[in-house]
Coordinates of C-alpha atoms in Angstrom, one line a residue:
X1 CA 64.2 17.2 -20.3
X2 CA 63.9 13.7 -19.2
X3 CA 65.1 12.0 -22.6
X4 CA 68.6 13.6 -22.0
X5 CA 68.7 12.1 -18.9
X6 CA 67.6 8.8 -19.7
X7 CA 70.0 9.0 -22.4
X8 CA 72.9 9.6 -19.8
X9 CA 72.0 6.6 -18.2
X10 CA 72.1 4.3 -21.3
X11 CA 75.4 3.8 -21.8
X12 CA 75.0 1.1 -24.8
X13 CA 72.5 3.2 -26.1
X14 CA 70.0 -0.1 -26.5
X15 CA 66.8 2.6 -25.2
X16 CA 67.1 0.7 -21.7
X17 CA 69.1 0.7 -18.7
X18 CA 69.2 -1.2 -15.7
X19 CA 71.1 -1.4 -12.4
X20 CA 75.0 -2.3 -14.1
X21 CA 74.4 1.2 -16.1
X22 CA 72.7 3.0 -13.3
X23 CA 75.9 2.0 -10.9
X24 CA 77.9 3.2 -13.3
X25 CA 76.8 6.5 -14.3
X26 CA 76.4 7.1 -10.9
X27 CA 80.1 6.3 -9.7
X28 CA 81.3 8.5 -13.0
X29 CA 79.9 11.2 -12.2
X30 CA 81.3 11.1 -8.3
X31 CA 78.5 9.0 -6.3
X32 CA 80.3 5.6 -5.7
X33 CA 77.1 3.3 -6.1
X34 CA 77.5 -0.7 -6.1
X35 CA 75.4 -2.7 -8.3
X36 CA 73.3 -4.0 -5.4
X37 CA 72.7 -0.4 -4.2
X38 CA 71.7 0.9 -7.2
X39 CA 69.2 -2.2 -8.1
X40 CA 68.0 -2.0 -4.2
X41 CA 67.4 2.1 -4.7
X42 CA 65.2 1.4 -8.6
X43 CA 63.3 -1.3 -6.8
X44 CA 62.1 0.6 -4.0
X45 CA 61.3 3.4 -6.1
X46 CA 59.1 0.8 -7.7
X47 CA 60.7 -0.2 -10.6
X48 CA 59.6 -3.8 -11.5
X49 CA 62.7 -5.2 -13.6
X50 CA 65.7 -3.0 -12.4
X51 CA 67.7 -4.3 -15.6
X52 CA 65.3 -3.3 -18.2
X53 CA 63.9 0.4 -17.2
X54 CA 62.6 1.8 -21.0
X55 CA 61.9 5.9 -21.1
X56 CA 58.3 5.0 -20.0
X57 CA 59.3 3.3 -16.8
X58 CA 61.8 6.5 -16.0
X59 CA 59.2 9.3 -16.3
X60 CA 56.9 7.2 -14.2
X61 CA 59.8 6.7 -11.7
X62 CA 60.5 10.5 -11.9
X63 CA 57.8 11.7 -9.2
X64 CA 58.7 8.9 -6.7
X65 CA 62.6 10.0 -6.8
X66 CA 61.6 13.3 -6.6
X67 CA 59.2 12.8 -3.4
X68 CA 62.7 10.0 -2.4
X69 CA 64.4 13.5 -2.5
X70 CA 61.8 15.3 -0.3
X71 CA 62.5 12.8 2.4
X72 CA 65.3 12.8 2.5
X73 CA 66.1 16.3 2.4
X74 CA 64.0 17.0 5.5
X75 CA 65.3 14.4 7.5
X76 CA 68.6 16.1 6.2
X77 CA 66.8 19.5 7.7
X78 CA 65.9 18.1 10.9
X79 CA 69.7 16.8 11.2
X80 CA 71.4 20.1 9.9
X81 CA 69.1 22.2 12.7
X82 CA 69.9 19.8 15.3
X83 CA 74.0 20.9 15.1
X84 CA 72.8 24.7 14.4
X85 CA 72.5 25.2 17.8
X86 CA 73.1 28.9 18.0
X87 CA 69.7 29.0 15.0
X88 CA 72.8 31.0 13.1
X89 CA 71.9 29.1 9.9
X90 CA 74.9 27.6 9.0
X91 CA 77.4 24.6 11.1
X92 CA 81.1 24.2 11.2
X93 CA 83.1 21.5 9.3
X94 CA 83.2 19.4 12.1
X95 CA 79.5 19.2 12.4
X96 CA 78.3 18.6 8.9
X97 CA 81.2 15.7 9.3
X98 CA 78.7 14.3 11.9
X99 CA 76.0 14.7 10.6
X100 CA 76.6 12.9 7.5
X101 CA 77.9 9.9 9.7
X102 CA 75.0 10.0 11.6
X103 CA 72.8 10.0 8.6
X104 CA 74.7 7.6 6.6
X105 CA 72.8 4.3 8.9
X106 CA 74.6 1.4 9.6
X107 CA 76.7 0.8 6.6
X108 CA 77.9 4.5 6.8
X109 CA 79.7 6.5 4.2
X110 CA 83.2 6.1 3.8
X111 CA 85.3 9.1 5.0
X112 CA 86.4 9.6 1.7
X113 CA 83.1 10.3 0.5
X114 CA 82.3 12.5 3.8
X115 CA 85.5 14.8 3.0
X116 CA 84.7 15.1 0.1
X117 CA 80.9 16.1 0.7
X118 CA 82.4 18.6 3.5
X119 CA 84.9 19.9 1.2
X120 CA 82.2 20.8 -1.5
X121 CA 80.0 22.1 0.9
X122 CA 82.5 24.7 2.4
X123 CA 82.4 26.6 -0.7
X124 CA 83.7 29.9 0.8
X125 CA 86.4 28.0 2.7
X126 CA 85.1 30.3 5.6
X127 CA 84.3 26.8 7.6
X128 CA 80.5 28.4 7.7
X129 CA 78.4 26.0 6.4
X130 CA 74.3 26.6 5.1
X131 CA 72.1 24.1 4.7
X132 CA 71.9 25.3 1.1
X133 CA 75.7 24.4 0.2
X134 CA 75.0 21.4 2.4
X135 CA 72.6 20.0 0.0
X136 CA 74.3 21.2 -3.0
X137 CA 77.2 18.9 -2.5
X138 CA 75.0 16.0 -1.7
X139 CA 73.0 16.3 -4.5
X140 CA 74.6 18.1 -6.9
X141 CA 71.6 20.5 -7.4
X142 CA 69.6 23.5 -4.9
X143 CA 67.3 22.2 -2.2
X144 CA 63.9 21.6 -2.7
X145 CA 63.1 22.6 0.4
X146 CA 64.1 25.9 1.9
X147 CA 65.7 25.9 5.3

C-alpha cells in the first residue's frame, strides 16, 4: 500500500523524493503547494533531509501525517460546529466559505482554492453541506473522525 504511494511521489523514479517532487505531485493532483510549503510541512512532520526521503523515511513519516490529519480534522470539527448553529448537521455555502478562510491562518487560501473546495463539497448541489463532504473535498478521502 505505501510503495504505490511512494512511488507516486517519485517522479524520476531515483527511489527518493524530496520537497521539488512532493510540490509537484501535490499541485497535479489539485493541491497548489509551493516548494517552501511542502519542505516546511516534511520537516515538521519530522523528516530530517526533505530532499532525500527513501521508502524507509515515508512509512516512518506515515503515523505522524496521519495523527497531522487527526488535528487537523478536529480543529476542522470544532470550526464546522461552530457555523451549524441550528446542530442540523450540515452548513450552507456561504459558511463553509468562512470557515475555510478562517481556518486558512494568516496567509489564507486563495478564493480559487476556497470555490473550489465549496464547489466539491456541495455534492448534491442542494447548498446543504455535512461535515463528511466537507472533509472529502479537502482531503480527497472520508474523515477519520466522525462528526
Amino acid at each position: 500500500m505505501y510503495r504505490d504511494l511512494f512511488n507516486f511521489f517519485d517522479v524520476d523514479k531515483d527511489r527518493t523524493w524530496g520537497s521539488i517532487e512532493f510540490a509537484q505531485r501535490m499541485t497535479d493532483i489539485g493541491y497548489d503547494t509551493s516548494v517552501e510549503n511542502a519542505s516546511n510541512l516534511l520537516y515538521f512532520a519530522g523528516v530530517r533531509d526533505v530532499d532525500r526521503i527513501t521508502f524507509n523515511d515515508f512509512v516512518q513519516l506515515m503515523p505522524k501525517l496521519k495523527a497531522f490529519r487527526m488535528v487537523i480534522e478536529r480543529d476542522a470539527m470544532r470550526a464546522f460546529q461552530a457555523k451549524d448553529f441550528h446542530r442540523r448537521g450540515w452548513i450552507t455555502r456561504r459558511a463553509l466559505a468562512e470557515l475555510l478562510t478562517a481556518m486558512s491562518g494568516p496567509d489564507g487560501f486563495d478564493e480559487e482554492y476556497i470555490s473550489r473546495i465549496v464547489r466539491t463539497a456541495d455534492r448534491e448541489r442542494t447548498g446543504m453541506i455535512t461535515f463528511d463532504f466537507f472533509i472529502r473535498a479537502l482531503f480527497g478521502s472520508p474523515p477519520i473522525l466522525a462528526y
